[in-house]
C-alpha cells in the first residue's frame, strides 16, 4: 500500500503502510501557526471599531451583532479579537456566526484567518467544521497543514492527522517543517504505532533534523510510550541541542512510566547540572515527586519540596497532591496532614490522595490497631468529601472500598454500595470489582455474587475476582462453573484466574482436575506458571495427605520454592505426624532466613516435635541475627462504627471480667462437645530457654469473639480481624462455638479467611496453624 491509498482509508487500521516522504522535503526551521507561540489577543474596542464605526466602542456582543449584518469587505483584523474570545470560551455557536460573516465578506481564503478559525473549531471539539475551514483556503501554507494535524491529535483522532500529513506530502507545494514532523510523531504515539514512527524517524535522521527540540521531544515520547523502549527515547533526548523544560520533563516522565524511577531522578539531577540551566515547571516537579514516591526516596523528596517552595510551586494543586502522596506513602502522616490542613481549595484529587494514601498505610501497618486507625482516617476523609458536595469518582470508591475490605467494615461497605447504586457509578468496572472484593473479604459471598450478576459489563478482572471469591469461601463447584461460563462467553483467563481455579480444586480435593487445569493453562493458553500456582497445588497435595508427592513436586518446580510453600509443607507434616519430612522442609526454610515471626514458630514446632534441640538453638540464633521481633497477637472487632481491640491475655479492657466469665462458660460448653484444649508455642525472649508454652484460653480471637457474642444481636454474624495465623486450638474452639451459638463467625487471619458455620470451616480444617 502506498501513501495515496492510505489517504482514502478512514479506519485507524489503515495507518500501517510505509511512509514515502515527498522528494521536496528539505531542512526547514519551525514554522508556527498564528497561535503556536501562545500570543494573547485581547478584545480591544478600538480595534473592532476601526473599520465599522470609528466613533463607537463595542463590546463582544455588539461586535458580534455587527458581524451578522455586514456584507461588504471587512479588514481581517476585525475578526481576530472576536475569534480569540470564542477560543478562550470554547464558544461554538458564536464561532459559526463569525465564520458565516467571514465567508460573506470574502475573507475565508485568507490563510492566517482560516488557520485561526480552524484552531477555534478544534478547541470547540468540532473537527468537521475545522476541516471545512481548512478546505476553503486556496493557498495552504505549512502552518495551516500543521495546525490541522495538531487539531486532530488533540481531539483524539490521530489517524486523521496521519492522513492529513500524507495528503500534504502528495498534493501540496509545502514541505513539512520540524514542527509538522513532531506533530506527525505525536500522532504515531497516540496510535501506539511504533512501526510508523520508526519509518518517520528514519527520514528525520536522513535530513538531519533529529537534534531539533520539538522533534527530539516527540521521539522521546514515542519510544517510551510505544513498546517501552526507554533507551531509544533517552537517546533521542540526548541528541537535542537546545533542551527546554518540555524535553527534560519528557525524559524524566518516560523513566517513571517505564518503571525506572531511580533513573528518572538521576535525569532530574542532570537537569540542574546542564549548562542551559532550565528551570523545572509543575509537570517536572510532579513527575519527580511521583518517582520519589515509587521508590520511597523520602530524603530526596524533601529536597524537592524545598525546591517547590523556592520556585513558588508549593501552592500549586498538582504539586501539593504529589507531595501528599509522597509523605503518606513514606509514613509521614504529620507532614501530610499539615499540608492538607493548609490547603484552601481542597478538591477531589486532594481527597483521593488522602484516602488512597491511608489505604496504602493500612497495608504497611505492623499491627491491626495501626491499620484500623489509618482506615478510620480514610473513611473520615470520604465522609468529609461527601459533606463538601464534591462528587466522588471511581478512584475514590475503589480506594474507600479497599479500606472497608481491609477493616472487614461490612456496614460501611453496604452504605457505600447504596451510594454507588444511587449515583450509577457501580456500573463502572473498577468500582464493581472493588465492591465484589469488599464483600468477598468481609465474608459475604452471596452479596458479592449478586453484584457480579448485576454488572452489565463483565471484564476478565471481574470474572477472576468472583472465581477467587468462590474459591476462598470453599464454594468450589460454583468457582469452576463460573470459569466454564467465562470461557463460554469468550473471555480469556489470565494467570490470576487460574490461581482461583486451582484453589477451588484444592478446596474440593480434586487433584486430577487441578493438574488438568494446570496443563490447560500452559498448553492451551500459553501461560507460564507463577509461584502462586505451585502454592495452590502443594496446598492441595498436603490437604490430601500426599506429603511425599508434594515434596517431590516442589523439587521439580521451575522456581526456587518460596517461604510460603515450605511453610505449607511443614504445617502439613506437623499435623499429620511426618516429622522426618517436616524437618527436611524446615532445613530448606531455614536456608531462606525468613523475617516472619510466624514462620519461626513453625520451625521451632518442627524441630521440637522431632526432638532436634540443636536445631532449635540454631533457629533462635538466626532469629537473633535477623532481629526477628517477638510475635504480637492482636484481634479486633467493629461494633456500631467503633473498634474494640484485644491482645492475648488482655486484662486492660473495661469489660475484661465479663468477657472472661463468658469465655469460661463457653469453654465448659465446648468441652461437652468434645473440644480439647491444646498448648501454644511462643517465641521466648530468654536466650537459653528451649521453648515456651502458653495457655490458649485467653488468645485474642477468643476474647474478641466472646465480646461480640455479648454485644451484637443474636442474628448478627461475628467478624474478627487477626494479625497472625490462628492456632489449631482456637480453630477447633471456634468450630464448636459456631455450632453452640448457631452463629456465623468470620475470622480473617494473616493468611486466609475462615468462615465458620454450624461447626464447619471454609478452609476445610487444613492449612497453616500456629
XYZ file of C-alpha atoms in Angstrom:
770
model
C 0.000 0.000 0.000
C 1.361 3.449 -0.869
C 0.764 6.876 0.570
C -2.008 7.779 -1.854
C -4.081 4.718 -0.987
C -3.683 5.431 2.704
C -5.289 8.860 2.367
C -8.627 7.408 1.324
C -8.918 4.925 4.172
C -10.917 6.230 7.164
C -10.126 3.381 9.538
C -7.275 3.694 12.075
C -6.157 0.290 10.818
C -5.208 1.916 7.559
C -2.382 3.797 9.200
C 0.114 0.955 8.902
C 1.646 1.490 5.479
C 5.099 2.722 4.602
C 5.715 6.467 4.574
C 7.233 7.774 1.332
C 8.126 11.370 2.039
C 7.846 13.817 -0.817
C 11.183 14.475 -2.562
C 10.719 18.205 -1.978
C 11.322 17.658 1.748
C 14.328 19.682 2.880
C 15.719 21.013 6.138
C 13.319 23.689 7.267
C 13.108 25.556 10.519
C 9.924 25.536 12.526
C 7.038 27.443 11.021
C 4.429 28.298 13.577
C 0.755 28.923 13.152
C -0.794 32.189 14.368
C -1.386 30.635 17.798
C 1.679 28.412 18.055
C 3.600 30.858 20.201
C 0.688 31.384 22.520
C 0.311 35.111 21.881
C -2.714 36.651 23.566
C -5.058 38.830 21.513
C -7.367 40.784 23.765
C -10.682 42.202 22.636
C -9.858 45.888 22.253
C -12.840 48.095 21.428
C -10.671 50.423 19.352
C -9.602 47.522 17.115
C -13.153 46.382 16.497
C -14.498 49.790 15.689
C -11.720 50.866 13.276
C -13.401 49.744 10.080
C -17.066 49.854 11.054
C -17.723 52.809 13.271
C -14.701 54.836 14.407
C -16.724 56.785 16.935
C -18.241 53.854 18.805
C -16.569 51.416 21.208
C -18.133 47.963 21.045
C -18.279 45.006 23.410
C -18.193 41.405 22.200
C -21.961 41.009 21.713
C -22.253 44.337 19.888
C -19.380 43.437 17.582
C -20.930 40.015 17.014
C -24.249 41.654 16.038
C -22.484 43.910 13.581
C -20.641 40.911 12.138
C -24.013 39.286 11.354
C -25.115 42.348 9.374
C -22.002 43.311 7.432
C -21.799 42.124 3.826
C -19.205 44.420 2.310
C -15.463 43.942 2.628
C -14.123 43.990 6.193
C -10.477 44.005 7.225
C -9.345 40.657 8.674
C -8.077 42.340 11.839
C -11.719 42.921 12.816
C -12.251 39.174 13.311
C -9.119 38.337 15.282
C -10.217 39.575 18.751
C -13.691 38.102 18.216
C -12.271 34.680 17.381
C -9.863 34.923 20.297
C -12.827 35.479 22.599
C -14.526 32.407 21.110
C -11.300 30.435 21.566
C -10.999 31.430 25.221
C -14.605 30.462 25.946
C -14.868 27.478 23.549
C -17.993 29.105 22.123
C -19.052 27.108 19.055
C -22.255 28.998 18.187
C -20.533 32.406 18.131
C -17.712 30.934 16.038
C -20.256 29.800 13.440
C -21.750 33.285 13.266
C -18.328 34.838 12.730
C -17.427 32.157 10.185
C -20.577 32.917 8.147
C -19.661 36.596 8.027
C -16.064 35.751 7.066
C -17.418 33.790 4.092
C -19.856 36.579 3.155
C -17.133 39.208 3.172
C -14.737 37.042 1.154
C -12.114 36.639 3.897
C -12.372 32.846 4.169
C -9.452 32.316 1.774
C -7.032 34.272 3.955
C -4.564 31.645 5.298
C -3.965 33.436 8.581
C -7.652 33.951 9.376
C -8.698 30.475 8.184
C -5.990 28.842 10.323
C -7.121 30.873 13.312
C -10.697 29.774 12.636
C -9.542 26.169 12.352
C -7.952 26.394 15.809
C -11.147 27.766 17.354
C -13.280 24.954 15.912
C -10.754 22.405 17.123
C -10.871 23.883 20.640
C -14.662 23.541 20.499
C -14.232 19.894 19.528
C -15.811 20.182 16.083
C -13.241 18.839 13.642
C -15.753 18.651 10.784
C -16.063 22.446 10.770
C -12.317 22.796 11.312
C -11.661 20.699 8.213
C -14.214 22.732 6.227
C -12.437 25.954 7.202
C -9.153 24.432 6.111
C -10.543 23.254 2.760
C -11.639 26.829 1.886
C -8.035 28.032 1.951
C -6.732 28.354 -1.610
C -3.090 28.896 -0.711
C -2.478 26.492 2.131
C 0.813 27.117 3.898
C 2.717 24.765 6.174
C 1.193 26.404 9.272
C -2.332 25.542 8.095
C -1.416 21.911 7.373
C 0.386 21.549 10.688
C -2.413 23.116 12.720
C -4.981 20.791 11.161
C -2.793 17.813 12.061
C -2.290 19.099 15.583
C -6.038 19.669 15.975
C -6.798 16.077 15.017
C -4.254 14.790 17.533
C -5.665 16.992 20.313
C -9.190 15.732 19.548
C -8.129 12.062 19.796
C -8.246 11.494 16.041
C -4.567 10.710 15.350
C -5.295 8.525 12.294
C -6.794 11.602 10.582
C -3.659 13.574 11.427
C -1.540 10.970 9.604
C -3.888 11.105 6.598
C -3.542 14.916 6.517
C 0.247 14.558 6.671
C 0.189 12.170 3.695
C -2.176 14.485 1.844
C 0.205 17.370 2.408
C 3.138 15.394 1.016
C 1.222 14.279 -2.079
C -0.854 17.288 -3.040
C 0.817 20.333 -1.564
C 3.704 22.532 -2.636
C 4.590 22.907 1.068
C 7.397 20.957 2.652
C 6.943 19.854 6.265
C 8.600 21.872 8.960
C 10.191 20.364 12.035
C 7.014 21.222 13.925
C 4.978 19.318 11.307
C 7.177 16.258 11.755
C 6.912 16.493 15.538
C 3.112 16.588 15.233
C 3.189 13.511 12.974
C 5.323 11.714 15.568
C 2.823 12.642 18.284
C 0.073 11.134 16.127
C 2.093 7.905 15.862
C 2.418 7.875 19.654
C -1.343 8.319 20.101
C -1.895 5.463 17.660
C 0.666 3.322 19.514
C 2.185 2.734 16.067
C 5.892 2.261 16.711
C 6.428 0.898 13.195
C 5.079 4.052 11.545
C 7.014 6.240 13.986
C 10.261 4.414 13.207
C 9.758 4.988 9.464
C 9.256 8.689 10.105
C 12.304 8.716 12.384
C 14.366 7.274 9.537
C 13.514 10.213 7.276
C 14.147 12.666 10.109
C 17.648 11.227 10.552
C 18.177 11.315 6.782
C 17.531 15.052 6.689
C 19.492 15.621 9.920
C 16.802 17.390 11.956
C 16.550 14.972 14.877
C 18.518 17.439 17.028
C 15.604 19.902 16.915
C 13.836 20.408 20.235
C 10.247 19.630 19.203
C 11.296 16.545 17.203
C 13.524 15.214 19.998
C 10.703 15.682 22.499
C 8.275 13.808 20.257
C 10.742 10.963 19.633
C 11.394 10.557 23.354
C 7.667 10.271 23.977
C 7.173 7.861 21.046
C 9.767 5.320 22.155
C 8.909 5.400 25.854
C 5.138 5.036 25.335
C 5.165 2.567 22.428
C 6.669 -0.727 23.441
C 8.579 0.617 26.427
C 11.794 1.275 24.504
C 13.109 3.732 27.056
C 16.763 3.602 25.964
C 15.824 4.708 22.431
C 13.756 7.529 23.887
C 16.601 8.733 26.082
C 18.989 8.503 23.130
C 16.686 10.809 21.148
C 16.574 13.138 24.160
C 20.398 13.262 24.350
C 20.617 14.389 20.721
C 18.550 17.522 21.352
C 20.885 20.513 21.143
C 18.680 23.017 22.947
C 16.754 21.123 25.591
C 13.785 23.024 27.018
C 11.703 22.211 30.079
C 9.426 20.020 27.946
C 12.459 17.971 26.864
C 13.619 17.355 30.423
C 10.098 16.645 31.665
C 9.504 14.145 28.841
C 12.734 12.295 29.659
C 12.033 12.204 33.399
C 8.412 11.111 32.913
C 9.473 8.423 30.437
C 11.702 6.853 33.079
C 8.834 6.780 35.558
C 6.372 5.352 33.027
C 8.792 2.517 32.266
C 9.461 1.560 35.882
C 12.875 3.236 36.081
C 12.204 5.747 38.834
C 15.806 5.985 40.060
C 16.991 6.711 36.543
C 14.344 9.445 36.306
C 15.667 11.054 39.488
C 19.206 10.954 38.066
C 17.982 12.718 34.907
C 16.389 15.366 37.151
C 19.724 15.954 38.886
C 21.373 16.134 35.464
C 18.887 18.859 34.533
C 20.361 21.136 37.193
C 23.920 20.412 36.085
C 23.160 21.210 32.440
C 24.715 24.402 31.107
C 21.357 25.638 29.764
C 20.109 25.884 33.391
C 16.489 25.113 32.522
C 14.077 25.606 35.425
C 11.567 22.795 36.159
C 7.850 23.504 35.868
C 4.917 21.995 37.756
C 4.812 18.941 35.468
C 8.515 18.263 36.003
C 8.140 18.513 39.757
C 5.033 16.303 39.960
C 6.767 13.640 37.876
C 9.841 13.741 40.108
C 7.741 13.568 43.286
C 5.798 10.653 41.845
C 9.044 8.778 41.261
C 10.275 9.621 44.770
C 7.012 8.105 45.956
C 7.542 4.996 43.838
C 10.941 4.201 45.366
C 10.106 5.741 48.778
C 13.005 8.157 48.485
C 11.821 10.492 51.240
C 15.072 12.413 51.752
C 15.282 13.354 48.076
C 11.560 14.169 48.094
C 12.036 16.601 50.993
C 14.721 18.402 48.966
C 12.326 18.594 46.007
C 9.699 20.003 48.394
C 12.116 22.772 49.351
C 12.750 23.445 45.665
C 8.993 23.661 45.046
C 8.713 26.302 47.753
C 11.698 28.214 46.358
C 10.255 28.254 42.827
C 6.767 29.208 44.034
C 5.063 25.902 43.204
C 4.215 24.795 46.735
C 0.671 26.177 46.413
C 0.171 24.517 43.004
C -2.596 21.891 43.231
C -0.695 19.273 41.218
C 2.457 19.706 43.251
C 0.640 19.706 46.601
C -1.167 16.470 45.763
C 2.099 14.837 44.713
C 3.678 15.915 48.000
C 0.706 14.449 49.863
C 1.148 11.081 48.140
C 4.872 11.116 48.928
C 4.502 11.858 52.634
C 1.623 9.425 53.118
C 3.342 6.562 51.303
C 6.519 7.142 53.309
C 4.515 7.087 56.541
C 4.926 10.795 57.340
C 1.310 11.351 58.381
C 2.038 14.551 60.318
C 3.588 16.252 57.272
C 0.746 15.088 55.029
C -1.943 16.326 57.403
C -0.101 19.630 57.768
C -0.179 20.099 54.012
C -3.826 19.065 53.856
C -4.910 21.474 56.580
C -3.017 24.319 54.893
C -4.980 23.945 51.658
C -7.717 26.477 50.969
C -9.217 24.752 47.930
C -9.459 21.053 48.744
C -10.739 19.248 45.668
C -11.474 15.696 44.631
C -7.887 14.882 43.647
C -6.609 16.004 47.055
C -9.181 13.949 48.957
C -8.437 10.976 46.729
C -4.762 11.351 47.604
C -5.537 11.258 51.330
C -7.926 8.294 51.049
C -5.609 6.252 48.814
C -2.621 7.160 50.974
C -4.263 5.937 54.162
C -5.419 2.795 52.359
C -1.787 2.188 51.457
C -0.751 2.788 55.073
C -3.128 0.041 56.168
C -1.188 -2.429 54.034
C 2.113 -1.291 55.552
C 0.904 -1.311 59.168
C 2.652 -3.727 61.519
C -0.452 -4.438 63.558
C -4.206 -4.322 63.124
C -4.652 -1.447 65.548
C -2.453 0.839 63.448
C -4.196 -0.410 60.328
C -7.579 0.370 61.854
C -6.518 3.930 62.701
C -5.368 4.530 59.136
C -8.592 3.032 57.805
C -10.687 5.217 60.097
C -8.854 8.303 58.810
C -9.584 7.236 55.223
C -13.294 6.775 55.954
C -13.337 10.171 57.691
C -11.915 11.862 54.568
C -14.552 10.090 52.486
C -17.292 11.421 54.773
C -15.878 14.953 54.572
C -15.779 14.666 50.789
C -19.480 13.750 50.707
C -20.380 16.591 53.051
C -18.468 19.086 50.901
C -20.721 18.376 47.918
C -17.847 17.191 45.714
C -18.893 14.152 43.709
C -16.613 11.124 44.304
C -15.262 9.386 41.211
C -14.462 5.737 40.507
C -10.971 6.134 42.005
C -12.494 7.418 45.256
C -14.882 4.492 45.551
C -12.209 1.967 44.633
C -9.898 3.282 47.366
C -12.516 3.527 50.104
C -13.864 0.051 49.311
C -10.343 -1.355 49.676
C -10.291 0.222 53.147
C -13.597 -1.455 54.034
C -12.164 -4.764 52.773
C -9.092 -4.481 54.982
C -11.164 -3.497 58.027
C -13.935 -6.030 57.332
C -16.218 -2.996 57.690
C -19.273 -4.565 56.093
C -21.767 -1.969 57.348
C -19.775 0.917 55.861
C -19.266 -1.081 52.684
C -23.022 -1.620 52.351
C -23.627 2.107 52.771
C -21.111 2.838 50.027
C -22.791 0.181 47.867
C -26.118 2.005 48.224
C -24.461 5.286 47.236
C -22.859 3.759 44.128
C -26.241 2.407 43.009
C -27.846 5.832 43.523
C -25.147 7.667 41.548
C -24.906 4.990 38.849
C -21.157 4.605 39.263
C -21.426 0.936 40.274
C -21.668 0.094 36.567
C -18.025 1.143 36.152
C -15.871 -1.960 36.145
C -13.257 -0.739 38.630
C -15.987 0.091 41.187
C -17.856 -3.168 40.605
C -14.641 -5.147 41.018
C -13.800 -3.318 44.263
C -17.323 -3.955 45.537
C -17.042 -7.694 44.829
C -13.666 -7.845 46.577
C -15.074 -5.978 49.572
C -17.960 -8.418 50.022
C -15.648 -11.393 49.468
C -13.192 -10.245 52.128
C -15.976 -9.403 54.552
C -17.250 -12.971 54.235
C -20.445 -12.110 52.330
C -20.035 -14.227 49.199
C -23.786 -14.096 48.476
C -23.763 -10.295 48.139
C -20.580 -10.413 46.074
C -22.300 -12.821 43.694
C -25.333 -10.517 43.471
C -23.128 -7.568 42.499
C -21.401 -9.691 39.868
C -24.698 -10.782 38.312
C -25.929 -7.176 38.173
C -22.871 -5.877 36.296
C -23.775 -5.108 32.673
C -20.169 -5.430 31.504
C -18.012 -8.233 32.880
C -14.310 -7.939 32.220
C -11.664 -10.559 32.815
C -10.832 -8.905 36.157
C -14.460 -9.155 37.300
C -14.698 -12.835 36.355
C -11.387 -13.511 38.106
C -12.436 -11.694 41.290
C -15.647 -13.688 41.531
C -13.914 -17.027 40.859
C -11.345 -16.212 43.564
C -14.144 -15.249 45.958
C -15.966 -18.547 45.470
C -12.701 -20.469 45.954
C -11.851 -18.510 49.097
C -15.211 -19.392 50.651
C -14.926 -23.061 49.747
C -17.597 -22.854 47.020
C -15.512 -24.918 44.623
C -18.332 -26.080 42.352
C -19.551 -22.515 41.806
C -15.985 -21.321 41.090
C -15.391 -23.993 38.430
C -18.823 -23.490 36.870
C -18.131 -19.773 36.643
C -14.791 -20.483 34.963
C -16.636 -22.574 32.353
C -19.076 -19.677 31.814
C -16.159 -17.294 31.437
C -14.646 -19.419 28.662
C -18.067 -19.831 27.035
C -18.532 -16.053 26.601
C -15.045 -15.744 25.118
C -13.203 -14.000 27.977
C -9.592 -15.132 28.068
C -8.324 -16.023 31.571
C -5.042 -14.689 32.926
C -2.620 -16.317 35.422
C -4.567 -14.919 38.401
C -7.750 -16.565 37.113
C -6.035 -19.930 37.247
C -4.893 -19.262 40.817
C -8.583 -19.096 41.738
C -9.373 -22.225 39.712
C -6.557 -24.260 41.280
C -7.505 -23.019 44.741
C -11.093 -24.162 44.132
C -9.859 -27.609 43.081
C -7.700 -27.768 46.203
C -10.611 -26.893 48.496
C -12.644 -29.739 46.986
C -9.671 -32.194 46.966
C -9.988 -32.520 43.175
C -6.369 -33.441 42.433
C -6.856 -34.822 38.905
C -8.905 -31.817 37.853
C -6.331 -29.427 39.345
C -3.427 -30.910 37.390
C -5.606 -30.966 34.277
C -6.316 -27.234 34.613
C -2.614 -26.669 35.292
C -1.797 -28.350 31.959
C -4.540 -26.472 30.084
C -3.163 -23.167 31.391
C 0.227 -23.897 29.850
C -0.714 -25.719 26.645
C -3.958 -24.033 25.600
C -3.420 -20.507 26.947
C 0.413 -20.416 26.795
C 0.608 -19.045 30.335
C 3.763 -19.657 32.307
C 3.120 -20.893 35.872
C 3.867 -18.465 38.690
C 4.663 -19.214 42.327
C 1.006 -18.923 43.391
C 0.023 -21.777 41.051
C 2.601 -24.056 42.619
C 1.484 -22.989 46.110
C -2.125 -23.984 45.311
C -1.040 -27.425 44.107
C 1.268 -28.033 47.086
C -1.514 -26.954 49.458
C -3.896 -29.396 47.745
C -1.456 -32.315 47.996
C -0.877 -31.525 51.682
C -4.658 -31.451 52.302
C -4.878 -34.918 50.731
C -2.047 -36.238 52.912
C 0.213 -36.812 49.892
C 3.225 -35.228 51.582
C 5.967 -37.146 49.744
C 4.357 -36.257 46.418
C 4.156 -32.597 47.492
C 7.872 -32.625 48.389
C 8.794 -34.166 45.022
C 6.587 -31.647 43.225
C 8.377 -28.766 44.958
C 11.769 -30.113 43.846
C 10.591 -30.231 40.194
C 9.268 -26.646 40.159
C 10.640 -24.062 37.710
C 11.333 -21.719 40.638
C 13.069 -21.923 43.971
C 10.235 -22.570 46.435
C 9.117 -19.570 48.476
C 8.842 -19.338 52.263
C 5.085 -19.731 51.944
C 5.329 -23.056 50.088
C 7.796 -24.560 52.590
C 5.572 -23.320 55.433
C 2.574 -25.116 53.901
C 4.531 -28.364 53.745
C 5.891 -28.024 57.300
C 2.414 -27.314 58.703
C 1.075 -30.363 56.890
C 3.868 -32.570 58.166
C 3.294 -31.438 61.750
C -0.469 -32.009 61.594
C -0.032 -35.460 60.007
C 2.903 -36.606 62.139
C 5.511 -36.909 59.367
C 8.278 -35.328 61.442
C 11.188 -36.536 59.313
C 9.851 -34.917 56.159
C 8.858 -31.855 58.208
C 12.454 -31.428 59.359
C 13.718 -31.761 55.772
C 11.347 -28.994 54.751
C 12.449 -26.954 57.768
C 16.075 -27.221 56.588
C 15.038 -25.635 53.285
C 13.103 -22.915 55.053
C 15.945 -22.073 57.436
C 18.281 -21.504 54.461
C 15.937 -18.740 53.244
C 16.288 -16.866 56.563
C 12.703 -15.601 56.662
C 11.713 -12.453 58.536
C 8.218 -13.525 59.590
C 7.912 -14.494 63.296
C 5.084 -16.908 62.399
C 7.449 -18.859 60.174
C 9.937 -19.253 63.002
C 7.229 -20.653 65.265
C 6.596 -23.306 62.611
C 10.320 -24.099 62.539
C 10.515 -24.338 66.310
C 7.457 -26.593 66.303
C 9.002 -28.874 63.664
C 12.358 -29.279 65.406
C 10.862 -29.523 68.897
C 8.395 -32.200 67.806
C 11.257 -34.221 66.258
C 13.442 -33.774 69.359
C 16.164 -31.915 67.421
C 17.063 -29.428 70.126
C 20.356 -28.416 68.478
C 18.256 -27.132 65.576
C 16.063 -25.206 68.000
C 19.179 -23.356 69.182
C 20.223 -22.757 65.566
C 16.841 -21.235 64.724
C 16.996 -18.982 67.769
C 20.473 -17.786 66.796
C 19.240 -16.979 63.283
C 16.325 -15.062 64.785
C 18.758 -13.051 66.859
C 20.964 -12.309 63.826
C 17.963 -11.365 61.679
C 16.462 -9.314 64.529
C 13.133 -11.099 64.295
C 10.558 -9.441 66.522
C 8.525 -11.347 69.078
C 5.122 -12.300 67.709
C 2.411 -9.902 68.893
C -1.086 -11.326 68.726
C -3.902 -8.805 68.155
C -7.534 -9.221 67.197
C -10.262 -6.642 66.844
C -13.962 -6.442 66.203
C -16.026 -3.500 64.942
C -19.415 -2.822 66.560
C -21.547 0.194 65.602
C -18.643 2.011 63.907
C -16.443 1.570 66.971
C -13.488 -0.814 67.167
C -12.614 -2.987 70.129
C -9.112 -4.455 70.088
C -7.823 -7.382 72.129
C -4.368 -8.695 72.858
C -3.650 -12.230 74.065
C -4.095 -12.382 77.863
C -5.543 -8.845 77.715
C -6.502 -7.553 81.183
C -6.831 -3.879 80.307
C -10.232 -3.911 78.622
C -13.106 -2.294 80.553
C -15.249 -5.399 80.202
C -12.483 -7.937 80.790
C -14.160 -9.523 83.844
C -17.427 -10.013 81.955
C -15.603 -11.313 78.876
C -13.518 -13.693 80.993
C -16.581 -15.176 82.724
C -18.446 -15.586 79.435
C -15.387 -17.171 77.811
C -15.017 -19.666 80.647
C -18.683 -20.622 80.235
C -18.142 -21.143 76.517
C -15.064 -23.292 77.173
C -17.033 -25.519 79.506
C -19.826 -25.965 76.925
C -17.296 -26.604 74.131
C -15.649 -29.366 76.165
C -19.015 -31.116 76.370
C -18.930 -31.258 72.551
C -15.531 -32.944 72.581
C -13.261 -29.887 72.460
C -9.815 -30.482 73.988
C -7.553 -27.562 74.733
C -4.075 -27.539 73.184
C -0.995 -25.617 74.301
C 0.552 -22.974 72.069
C 4.210 -22.273 71.378
C 5.630 -18.795 71.832
C 8.944 -17.197 70.927
C 10.723 -16.541 74.199
C 12.819 -13.504 74.975
C 15.055 -15.675 77.194
C 18.171 -16.694 75.320
C 18.688 -20.170 76.862
C 15.059 -21.282 77.119
C 14.401 -24.066 74.613
C 10.710 -23.470 74.109
C 7.922 -21.621 75.863
C 4.380 -22.949 76.054
C 1.386 -20.830 76.990
C -2.254 -21.469 77.675
C -4.564 -20.726 74.765
C -7.524 -19.793 76.984
C -7.160 -16.049 76.505
C -5.980 -15.866 72.893
C -7.028 -12.608 71.275
C -9.589 -14.029 68.835
C -11.361 -15.886 71.653
C -11.677 -12.632 73.605
C -12.923 -10.740 70.532
C -15.491 -13.417 69.629
C -16.793 -13.583 73.202
C -17.114 -9.786 73.283
C -19.032 -9.874 70.006
C -21.410 -12.550 71.282
C -22.148 -10.355 74.306
C -22.673 -7.118 72.375
C -24.149 -7.987 68.979
C -27.740 -9.045 68.190
C -28.336 -12.796 68.105
C -28.780 -12.853 64.336
C -25.639 -10.848 63.535
C -22.514 -12.595 62.217
C -19.325 -12.154 64.244
C -16.486 -10.642 62.178
C -12.987 -10.573 63.651
C -9.683 -9.472 62.133
C -6.484 -11.078 63.453
C -2.908 -10.042 62.657
C -1.391 -13.537 62.889
C -2.338 -17.057 61.867
C -4.921 -18.775 64.035
C -3.583 -21.531 66.236
C -5.017 -25.024 65.874
C -6.619 -24.833 69.321
C -8.531 -21.629 68.534
C -9.658 -23.048 65.211
C -11.153 -26.088 66.961
C -12.720 -23.894 69.635
C -14.423 -21.544 67.142
C -15.878 -24.516 65.240
C -17.561 -25.632 68.465
C -18.770 -22.099 69.291
C -20.346 -21.641 65.848
C -22.300 -24.820 66.465
C -23.220 -23.967 70.071
C -24.441 -20.443 69.334
C -25.786 -21.082 65.832
C -23.751 -18.067 64.726
C -21.792 -17.385 61.562
C -18.276 -16.471 62.711
C -15.784 -14.996 60.246
C -12.117 -14.608 61.145
C -9.624 -13.096 58.752
C -6.125 -14.012 59.887
C -2.812 -13.056 58.312
C -3.079 -15.687 55.562
C -6.696 -16.576 54.862
C -10.359 -16.082 55.640
C -12.066 -18.628 57.919
C -15.850 -18.768 57.740
C -17.344 -20.949 60.466
C -20.920 -22.168 60.033
C -22.537 -24.895 62.168
C -19.242 -26.404 63.259
C -17.564 -26.342 59.817
C -14.881 -24.007 58.440
C -14.481 -22.858 54.833
C -10.750 -23.707 54.989
C -11.518 -27.402 55.206
C -9.671 -27.636 58.562
C -6.371 -27.955 56.694
C -3.679 -25.331 56.366
C -1.164 -23.306 58.328
C -1.889 -23.001 62.028
C 0.377 -21.749 64.785
